[in-house]
PDB file of C-alpha atoms and ligand atoms in Angstrom:
ATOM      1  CA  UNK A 271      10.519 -20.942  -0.653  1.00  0.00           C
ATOM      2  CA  UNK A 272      12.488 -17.406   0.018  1.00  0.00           C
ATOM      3  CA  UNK A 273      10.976 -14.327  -1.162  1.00  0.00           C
ATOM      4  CA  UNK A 274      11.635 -10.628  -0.360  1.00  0.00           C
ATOM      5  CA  UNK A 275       9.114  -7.824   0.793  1.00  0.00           C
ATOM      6  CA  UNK A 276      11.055  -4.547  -0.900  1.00  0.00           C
ATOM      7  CA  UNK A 277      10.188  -3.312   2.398  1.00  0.00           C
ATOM      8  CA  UNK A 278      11.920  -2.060   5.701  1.00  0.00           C
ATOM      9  CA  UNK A 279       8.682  -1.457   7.230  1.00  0.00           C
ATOM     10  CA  UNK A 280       9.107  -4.303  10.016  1.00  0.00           C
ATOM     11  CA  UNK A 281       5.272  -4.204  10.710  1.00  0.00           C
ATOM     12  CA  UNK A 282       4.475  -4.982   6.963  1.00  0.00           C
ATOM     13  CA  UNK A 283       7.420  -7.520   7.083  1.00  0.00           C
ATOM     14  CA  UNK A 284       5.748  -8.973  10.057  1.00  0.00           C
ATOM     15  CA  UNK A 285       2.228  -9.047   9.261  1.00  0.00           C
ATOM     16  CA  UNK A 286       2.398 -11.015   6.105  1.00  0.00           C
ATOM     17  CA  UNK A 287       4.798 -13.291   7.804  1.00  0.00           C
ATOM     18  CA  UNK A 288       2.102 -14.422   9.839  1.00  0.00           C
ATOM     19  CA  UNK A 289      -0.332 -14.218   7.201  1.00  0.00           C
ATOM     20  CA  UNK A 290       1.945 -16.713   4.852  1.00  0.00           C
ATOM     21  CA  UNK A 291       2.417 -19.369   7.531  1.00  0.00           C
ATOM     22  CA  UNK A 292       5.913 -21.341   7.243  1.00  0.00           C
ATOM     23  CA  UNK A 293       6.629 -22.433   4.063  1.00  0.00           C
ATOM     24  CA  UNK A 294       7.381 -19.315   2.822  1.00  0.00           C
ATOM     25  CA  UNK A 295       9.969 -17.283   4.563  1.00  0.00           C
ATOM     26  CA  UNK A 296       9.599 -13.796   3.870  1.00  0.00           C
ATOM     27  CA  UNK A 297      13.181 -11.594   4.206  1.00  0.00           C
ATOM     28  CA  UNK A 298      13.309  -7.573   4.217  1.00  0.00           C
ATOM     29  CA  UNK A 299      15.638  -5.613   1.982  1.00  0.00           C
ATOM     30  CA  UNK A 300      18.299  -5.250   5.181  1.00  0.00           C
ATOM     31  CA  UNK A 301      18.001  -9.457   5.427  1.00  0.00           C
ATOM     32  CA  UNK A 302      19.367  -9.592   1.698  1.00  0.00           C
ATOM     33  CA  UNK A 303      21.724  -6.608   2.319  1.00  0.00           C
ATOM     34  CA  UNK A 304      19.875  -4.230   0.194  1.00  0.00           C
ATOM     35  CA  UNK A 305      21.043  -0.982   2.019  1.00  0.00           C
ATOM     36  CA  UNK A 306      20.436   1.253  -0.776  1.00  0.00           C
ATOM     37  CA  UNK A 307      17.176   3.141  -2.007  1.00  0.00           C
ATOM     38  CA  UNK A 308      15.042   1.207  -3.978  1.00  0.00           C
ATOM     39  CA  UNK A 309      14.109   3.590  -7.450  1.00  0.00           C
ATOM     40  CA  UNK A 310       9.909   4.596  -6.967  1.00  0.00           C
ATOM     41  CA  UNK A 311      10.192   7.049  -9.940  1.00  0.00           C
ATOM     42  CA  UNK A 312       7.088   5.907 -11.972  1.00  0.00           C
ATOM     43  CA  UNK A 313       3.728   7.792 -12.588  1.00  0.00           C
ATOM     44  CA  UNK A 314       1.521   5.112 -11.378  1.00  0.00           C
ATOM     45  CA  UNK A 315       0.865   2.651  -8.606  1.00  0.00           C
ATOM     46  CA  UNK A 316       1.608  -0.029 -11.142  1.00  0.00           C
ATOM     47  CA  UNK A 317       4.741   1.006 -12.375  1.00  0.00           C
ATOM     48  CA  UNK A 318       6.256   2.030  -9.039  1.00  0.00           C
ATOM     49  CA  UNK A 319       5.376  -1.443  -7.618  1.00  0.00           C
ATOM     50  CA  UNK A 320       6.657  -3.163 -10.751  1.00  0.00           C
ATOM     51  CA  UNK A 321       9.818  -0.928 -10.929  1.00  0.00           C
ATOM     52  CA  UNK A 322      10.537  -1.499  -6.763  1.00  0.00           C
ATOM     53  CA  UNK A 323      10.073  -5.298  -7.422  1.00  0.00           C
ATOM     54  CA  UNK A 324      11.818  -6.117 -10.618  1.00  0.00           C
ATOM     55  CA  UNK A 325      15.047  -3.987  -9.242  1.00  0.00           C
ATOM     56  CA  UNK A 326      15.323  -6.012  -6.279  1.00  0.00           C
ATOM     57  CA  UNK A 327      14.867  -9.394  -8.840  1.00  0.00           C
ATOM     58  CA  UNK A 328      17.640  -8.020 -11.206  1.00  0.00           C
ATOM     59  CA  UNK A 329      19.839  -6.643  -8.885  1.00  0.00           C
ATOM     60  CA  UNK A 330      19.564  -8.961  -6.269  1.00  0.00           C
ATOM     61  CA  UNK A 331      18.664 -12.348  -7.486  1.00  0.00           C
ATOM     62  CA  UNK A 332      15.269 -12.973  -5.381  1.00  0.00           C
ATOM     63  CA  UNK A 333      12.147 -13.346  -6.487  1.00  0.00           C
ATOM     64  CA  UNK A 334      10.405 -10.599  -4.615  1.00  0.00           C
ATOM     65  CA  UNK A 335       6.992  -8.805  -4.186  1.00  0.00           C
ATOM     66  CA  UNK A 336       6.860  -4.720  -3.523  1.00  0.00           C
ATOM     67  CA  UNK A 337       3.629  -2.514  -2.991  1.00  0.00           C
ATOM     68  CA  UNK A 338       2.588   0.999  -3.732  1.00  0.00           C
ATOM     69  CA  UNK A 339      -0.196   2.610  -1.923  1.00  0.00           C
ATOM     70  CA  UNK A 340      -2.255   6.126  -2.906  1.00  0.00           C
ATOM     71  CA  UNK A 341      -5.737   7.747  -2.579  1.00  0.00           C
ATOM     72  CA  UNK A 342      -7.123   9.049  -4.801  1.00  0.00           C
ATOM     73  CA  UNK A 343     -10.122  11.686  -4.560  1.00  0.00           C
ATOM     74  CA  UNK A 344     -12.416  11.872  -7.295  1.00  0.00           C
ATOM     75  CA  UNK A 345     -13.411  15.549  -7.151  1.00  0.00           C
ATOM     76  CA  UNK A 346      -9.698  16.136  -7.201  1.00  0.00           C
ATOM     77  CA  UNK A 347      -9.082  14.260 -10.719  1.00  0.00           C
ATOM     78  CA  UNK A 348      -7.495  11.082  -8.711  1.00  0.00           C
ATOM     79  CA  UNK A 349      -5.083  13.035  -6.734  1.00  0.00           C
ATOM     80  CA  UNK A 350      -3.073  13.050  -4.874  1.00  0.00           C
ATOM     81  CA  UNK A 351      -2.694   9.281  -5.981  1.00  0.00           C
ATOM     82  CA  UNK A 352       0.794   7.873  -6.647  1.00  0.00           C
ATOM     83  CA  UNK A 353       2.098  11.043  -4.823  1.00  0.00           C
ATOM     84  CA  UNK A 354       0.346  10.508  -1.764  1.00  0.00           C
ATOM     85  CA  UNK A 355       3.364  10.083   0.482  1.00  0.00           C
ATOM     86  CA  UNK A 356       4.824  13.838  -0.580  1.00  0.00           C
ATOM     87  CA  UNK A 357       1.388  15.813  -1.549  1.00  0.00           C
ATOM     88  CA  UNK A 358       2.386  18.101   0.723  1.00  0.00           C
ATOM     89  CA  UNK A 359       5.753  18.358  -0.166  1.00  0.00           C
ATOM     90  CA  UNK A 360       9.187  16.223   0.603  1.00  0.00           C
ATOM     91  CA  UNK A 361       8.617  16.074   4.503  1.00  0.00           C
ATOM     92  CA  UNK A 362       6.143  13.323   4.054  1.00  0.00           C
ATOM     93  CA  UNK A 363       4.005  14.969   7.056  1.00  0.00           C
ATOM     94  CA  UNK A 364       1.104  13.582   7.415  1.00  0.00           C
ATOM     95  CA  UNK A 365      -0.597  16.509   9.304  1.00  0.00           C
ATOM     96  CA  UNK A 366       0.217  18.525   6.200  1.00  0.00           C
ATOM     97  CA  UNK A 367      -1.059  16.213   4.125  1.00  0.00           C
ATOM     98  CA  UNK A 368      -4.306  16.069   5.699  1.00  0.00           C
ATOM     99  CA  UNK A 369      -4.499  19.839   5.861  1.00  0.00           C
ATOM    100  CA  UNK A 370      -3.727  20.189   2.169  1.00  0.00           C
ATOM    101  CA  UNK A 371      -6.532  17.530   1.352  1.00  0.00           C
ATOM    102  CA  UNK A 372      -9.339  19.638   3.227  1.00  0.00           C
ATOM    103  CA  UNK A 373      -8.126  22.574   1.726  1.00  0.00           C
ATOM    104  CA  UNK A 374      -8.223  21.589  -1.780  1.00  0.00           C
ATOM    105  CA  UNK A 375     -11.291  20.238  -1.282  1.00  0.00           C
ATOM    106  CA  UNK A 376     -13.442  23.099   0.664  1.00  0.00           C
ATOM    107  CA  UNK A 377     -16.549  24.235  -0.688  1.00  0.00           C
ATOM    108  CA  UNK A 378     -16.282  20.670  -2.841  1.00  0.00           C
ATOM    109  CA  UNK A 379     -19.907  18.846  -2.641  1.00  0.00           C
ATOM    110  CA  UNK A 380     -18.081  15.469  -4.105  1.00  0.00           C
ATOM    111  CA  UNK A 381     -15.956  14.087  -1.262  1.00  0.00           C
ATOM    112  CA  UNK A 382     -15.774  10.074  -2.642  1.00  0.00           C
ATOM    113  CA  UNK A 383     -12.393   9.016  -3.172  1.00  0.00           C
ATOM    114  CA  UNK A 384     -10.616   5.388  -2.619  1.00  0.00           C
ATOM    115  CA  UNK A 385      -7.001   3.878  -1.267  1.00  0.00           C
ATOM    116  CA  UNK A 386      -5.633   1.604  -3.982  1.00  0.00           C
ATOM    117  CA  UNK A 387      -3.448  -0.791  -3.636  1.00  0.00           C
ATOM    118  CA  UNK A 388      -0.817  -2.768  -6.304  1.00  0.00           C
ATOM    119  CA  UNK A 389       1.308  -5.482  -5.031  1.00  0.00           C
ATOM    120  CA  UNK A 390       3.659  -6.646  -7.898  1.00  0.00           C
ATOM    121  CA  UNK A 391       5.329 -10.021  -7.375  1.00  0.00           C
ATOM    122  CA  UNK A 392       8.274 -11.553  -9.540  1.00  0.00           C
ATOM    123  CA  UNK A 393       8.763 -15.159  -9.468  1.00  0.00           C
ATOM    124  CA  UNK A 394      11.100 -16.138 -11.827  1.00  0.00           C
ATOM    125  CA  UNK A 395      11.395 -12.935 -13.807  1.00  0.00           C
ATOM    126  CA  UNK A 396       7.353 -13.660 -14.324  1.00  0.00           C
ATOM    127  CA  UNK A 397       5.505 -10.239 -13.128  1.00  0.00           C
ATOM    128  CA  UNK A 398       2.210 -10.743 -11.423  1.00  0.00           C
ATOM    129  CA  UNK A 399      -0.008  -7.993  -9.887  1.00  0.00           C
ATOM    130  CA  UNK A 400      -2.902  -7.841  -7.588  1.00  0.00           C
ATOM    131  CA  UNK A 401      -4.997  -4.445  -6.534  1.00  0.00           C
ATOM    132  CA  UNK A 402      -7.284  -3.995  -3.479  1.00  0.00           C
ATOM    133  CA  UNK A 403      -9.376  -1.240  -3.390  1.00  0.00           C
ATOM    134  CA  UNK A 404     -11.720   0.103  -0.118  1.00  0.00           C
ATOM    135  CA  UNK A 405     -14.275   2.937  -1.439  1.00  0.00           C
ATOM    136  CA  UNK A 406     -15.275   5.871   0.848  1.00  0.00           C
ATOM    137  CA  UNK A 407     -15.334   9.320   1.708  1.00  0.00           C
ATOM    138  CA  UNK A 408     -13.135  12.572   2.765  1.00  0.00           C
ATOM    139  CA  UNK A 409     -14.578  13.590   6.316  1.00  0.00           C
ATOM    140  CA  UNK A 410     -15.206  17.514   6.401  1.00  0.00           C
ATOM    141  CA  UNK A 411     -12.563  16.965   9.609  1.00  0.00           C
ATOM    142  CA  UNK A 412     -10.302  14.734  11.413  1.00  0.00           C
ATOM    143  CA  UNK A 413     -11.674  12.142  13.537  1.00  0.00           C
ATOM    144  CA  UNK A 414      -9.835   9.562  15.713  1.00  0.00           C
ATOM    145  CA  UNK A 415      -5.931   9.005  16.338  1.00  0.00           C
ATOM    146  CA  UNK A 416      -4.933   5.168  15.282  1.00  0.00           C
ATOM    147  CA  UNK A 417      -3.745   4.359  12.398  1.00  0.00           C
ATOM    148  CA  UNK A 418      -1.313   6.517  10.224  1.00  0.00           C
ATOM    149  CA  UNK A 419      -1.289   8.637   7.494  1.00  0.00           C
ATOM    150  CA  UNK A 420      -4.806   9.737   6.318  1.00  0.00           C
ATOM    151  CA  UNK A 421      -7.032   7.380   8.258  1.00  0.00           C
ATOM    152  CA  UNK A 422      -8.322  10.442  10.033  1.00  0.00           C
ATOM    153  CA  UNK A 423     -10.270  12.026   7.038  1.00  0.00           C
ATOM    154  CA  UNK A 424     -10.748   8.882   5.687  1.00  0.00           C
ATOM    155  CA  UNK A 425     -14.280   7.156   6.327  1.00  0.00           C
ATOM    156  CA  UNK A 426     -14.850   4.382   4.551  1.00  0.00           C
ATOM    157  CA  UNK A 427     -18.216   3.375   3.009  1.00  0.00           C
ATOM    158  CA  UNK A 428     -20.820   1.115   5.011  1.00  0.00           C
ATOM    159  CA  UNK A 429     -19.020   2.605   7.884  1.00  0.00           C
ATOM    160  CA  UNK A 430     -19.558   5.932   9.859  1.00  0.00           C
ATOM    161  CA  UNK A 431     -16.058   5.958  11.791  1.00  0.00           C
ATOM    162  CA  UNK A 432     -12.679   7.161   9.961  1.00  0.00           C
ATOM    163  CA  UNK A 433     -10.293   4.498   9.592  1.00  0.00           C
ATOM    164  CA  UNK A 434      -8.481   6.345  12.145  1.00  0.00           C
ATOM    165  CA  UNK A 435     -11.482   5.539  14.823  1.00  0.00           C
ATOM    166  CA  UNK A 436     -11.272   1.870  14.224  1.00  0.00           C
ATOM    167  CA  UNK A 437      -9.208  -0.671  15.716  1.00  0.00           C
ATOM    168  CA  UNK A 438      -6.241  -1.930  13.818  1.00  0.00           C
ATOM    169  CA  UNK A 439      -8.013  -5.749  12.922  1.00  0.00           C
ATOM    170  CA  UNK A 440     -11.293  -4.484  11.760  1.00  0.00           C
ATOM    171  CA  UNK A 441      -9.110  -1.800   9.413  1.00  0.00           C
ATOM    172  CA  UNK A 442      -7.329  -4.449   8.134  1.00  0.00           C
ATOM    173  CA  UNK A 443     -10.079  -6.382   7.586  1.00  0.00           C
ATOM    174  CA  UNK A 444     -11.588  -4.212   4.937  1.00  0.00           C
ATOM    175  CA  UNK A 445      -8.707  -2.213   4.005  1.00  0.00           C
ATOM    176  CA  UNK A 446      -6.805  -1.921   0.248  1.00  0.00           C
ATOM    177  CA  UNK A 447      -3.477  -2.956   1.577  1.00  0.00           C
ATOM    178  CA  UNK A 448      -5.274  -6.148   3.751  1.00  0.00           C
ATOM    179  CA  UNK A 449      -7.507  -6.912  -0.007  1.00  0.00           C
ATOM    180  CA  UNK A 450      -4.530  -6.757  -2.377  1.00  0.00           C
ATOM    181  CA  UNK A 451      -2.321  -9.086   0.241  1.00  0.00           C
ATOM    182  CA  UNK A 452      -5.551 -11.203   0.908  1.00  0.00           C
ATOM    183  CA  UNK A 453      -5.046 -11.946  -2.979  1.00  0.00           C
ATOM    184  CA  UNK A 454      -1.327 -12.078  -2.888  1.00  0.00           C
ATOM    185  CA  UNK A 455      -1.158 -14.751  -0.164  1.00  0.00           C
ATOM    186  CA  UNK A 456      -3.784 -16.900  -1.625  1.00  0.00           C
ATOM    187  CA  UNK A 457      -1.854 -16.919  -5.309  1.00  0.00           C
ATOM    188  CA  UNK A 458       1.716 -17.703  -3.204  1.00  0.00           C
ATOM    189  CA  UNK A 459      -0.320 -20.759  -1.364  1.00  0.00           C
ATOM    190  CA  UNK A 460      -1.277 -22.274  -4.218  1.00  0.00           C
ATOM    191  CA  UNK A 461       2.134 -21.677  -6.301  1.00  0.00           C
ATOM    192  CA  UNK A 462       3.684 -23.783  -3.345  1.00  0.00           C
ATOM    193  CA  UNK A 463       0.756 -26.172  -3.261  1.00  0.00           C
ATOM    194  CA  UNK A 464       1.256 -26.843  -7.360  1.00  0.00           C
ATOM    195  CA  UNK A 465       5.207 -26.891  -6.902  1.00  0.00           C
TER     196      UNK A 465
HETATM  197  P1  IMP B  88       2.920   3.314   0.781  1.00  0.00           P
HETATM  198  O1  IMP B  88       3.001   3.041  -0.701  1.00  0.00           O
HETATM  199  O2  IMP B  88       2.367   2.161   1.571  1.00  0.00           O
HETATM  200  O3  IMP B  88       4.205   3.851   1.334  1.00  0.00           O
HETATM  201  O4  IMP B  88       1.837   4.487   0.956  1.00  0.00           O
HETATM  202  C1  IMP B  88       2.015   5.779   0.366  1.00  0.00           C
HETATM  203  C2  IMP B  88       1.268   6.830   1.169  1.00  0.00           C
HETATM  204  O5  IMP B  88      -0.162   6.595   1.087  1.00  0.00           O
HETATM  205  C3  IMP B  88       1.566   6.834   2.666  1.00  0.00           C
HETATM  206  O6  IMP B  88       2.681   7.646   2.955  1.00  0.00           O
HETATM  207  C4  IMP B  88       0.292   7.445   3.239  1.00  0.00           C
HETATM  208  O7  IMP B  88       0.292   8.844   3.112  1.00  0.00           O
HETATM  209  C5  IMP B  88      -0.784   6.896   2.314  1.00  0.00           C
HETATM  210  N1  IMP B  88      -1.342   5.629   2.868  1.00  0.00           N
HETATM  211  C6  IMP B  88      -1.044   4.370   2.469  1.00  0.00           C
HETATM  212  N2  IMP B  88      -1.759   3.470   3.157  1.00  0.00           N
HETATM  213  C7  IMP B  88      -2.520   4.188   4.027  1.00  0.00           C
HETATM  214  C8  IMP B  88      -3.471   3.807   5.019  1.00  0.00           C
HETATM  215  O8  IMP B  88      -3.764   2.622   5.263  1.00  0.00           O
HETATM  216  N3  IMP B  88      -4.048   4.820   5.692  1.00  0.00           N
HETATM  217  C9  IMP B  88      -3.756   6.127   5.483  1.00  0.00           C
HETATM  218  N4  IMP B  88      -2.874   6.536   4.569  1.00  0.00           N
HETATM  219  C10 IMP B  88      -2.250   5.565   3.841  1.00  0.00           C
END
């Protein structure tokens, strides 16, 4: 079976290659000759991951699977959520980011918050999602230097390192992104089992 990750992100690509084994041979947008920008113009996790994934199936002709990450801080009303990429504005700097987080939240007693997940697969026009979720905490500053993004305010719970002061397997062991796929690859193992 051939399936596209709406992804150029050659470490996603290559992670849940490994993770789906051979049977299912994952290809990138590039591989299928997708060189323009995939539409992400939604208001929610969902819908960008549905809209990403059913643009490549229409357009393109391959069943396909996208993703669409955010945190989302509780004290903050779920923000910055679905616009976690730009909170900080178009730059997508992550050391802005960060900085904008602690500021909005200074002085806030409430510092839970969670990275969601939503993978949305199409196999044969047929839309299927699955969510992970890790629950945690905004740190009061930056800790550690792995990972990307905002793993260094980000500590999450039963823990009492940032996900930026862990090592890359025991992140993904617990993380949103590793639960949703966990999900995802279990579903597509059983499709081809069933097929
Ligand atoms: P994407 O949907 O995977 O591109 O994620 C959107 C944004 O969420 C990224 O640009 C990061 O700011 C943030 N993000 C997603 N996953 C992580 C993570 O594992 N750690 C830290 N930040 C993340």
């Amino acid at each position: 079976m051939k399936l596209v990750f709406a992804t150029n992100n050659p470490h996603k690509l290559r992670e849940l290659q490994q993770l789906l084994g051979d049977e299912i041979q994952l290809l990138s947008l590039a591989d299928i000759g997708c060189n323009e920008e995939v539409p992400e113009n939604q208001e929610t996790l969902e819908g960008n991951a549905a809209e990403k994934s059913f643009f490549v199936f229409e357009k393109y002709g391959f069943n396909c699977f996208a993703d669409d990450t955010g945190l989302e801080v509780d004290a903050l009303n779920g923000e910055p959520g679905v616009y976690s990429a730009r909170y900080a504005g178009e730059a997508r700097c992550a050391e802005a980011n960060m900085a904008k987080l602690l500021d909005q939240l200074q002085g806030k007693e409430d510092r839970t918050a969670r990275f969601r997940t939503v993978i949305s697969l199409i196999i044969d026009g047929k839309e299927t999602q699955f969510e992970g979720i890790v629950e945690g905490q905004i740190l009061k500053e930056k800790q550690g230097d792995a990972g990307f993004g905002y793993d260094p305010v980000f500590q999450p719970d039963g823990f009492s390192a940032s996900f930026a002061a862990m090592d890359a397997n025991q992140k993904n062991q617990i993380s949103h992104r590793g639960r949703a796929v966990e999900k995802l690859v279990a579903y597509l193992k059983n499709l081809n089992k069933t097929a």
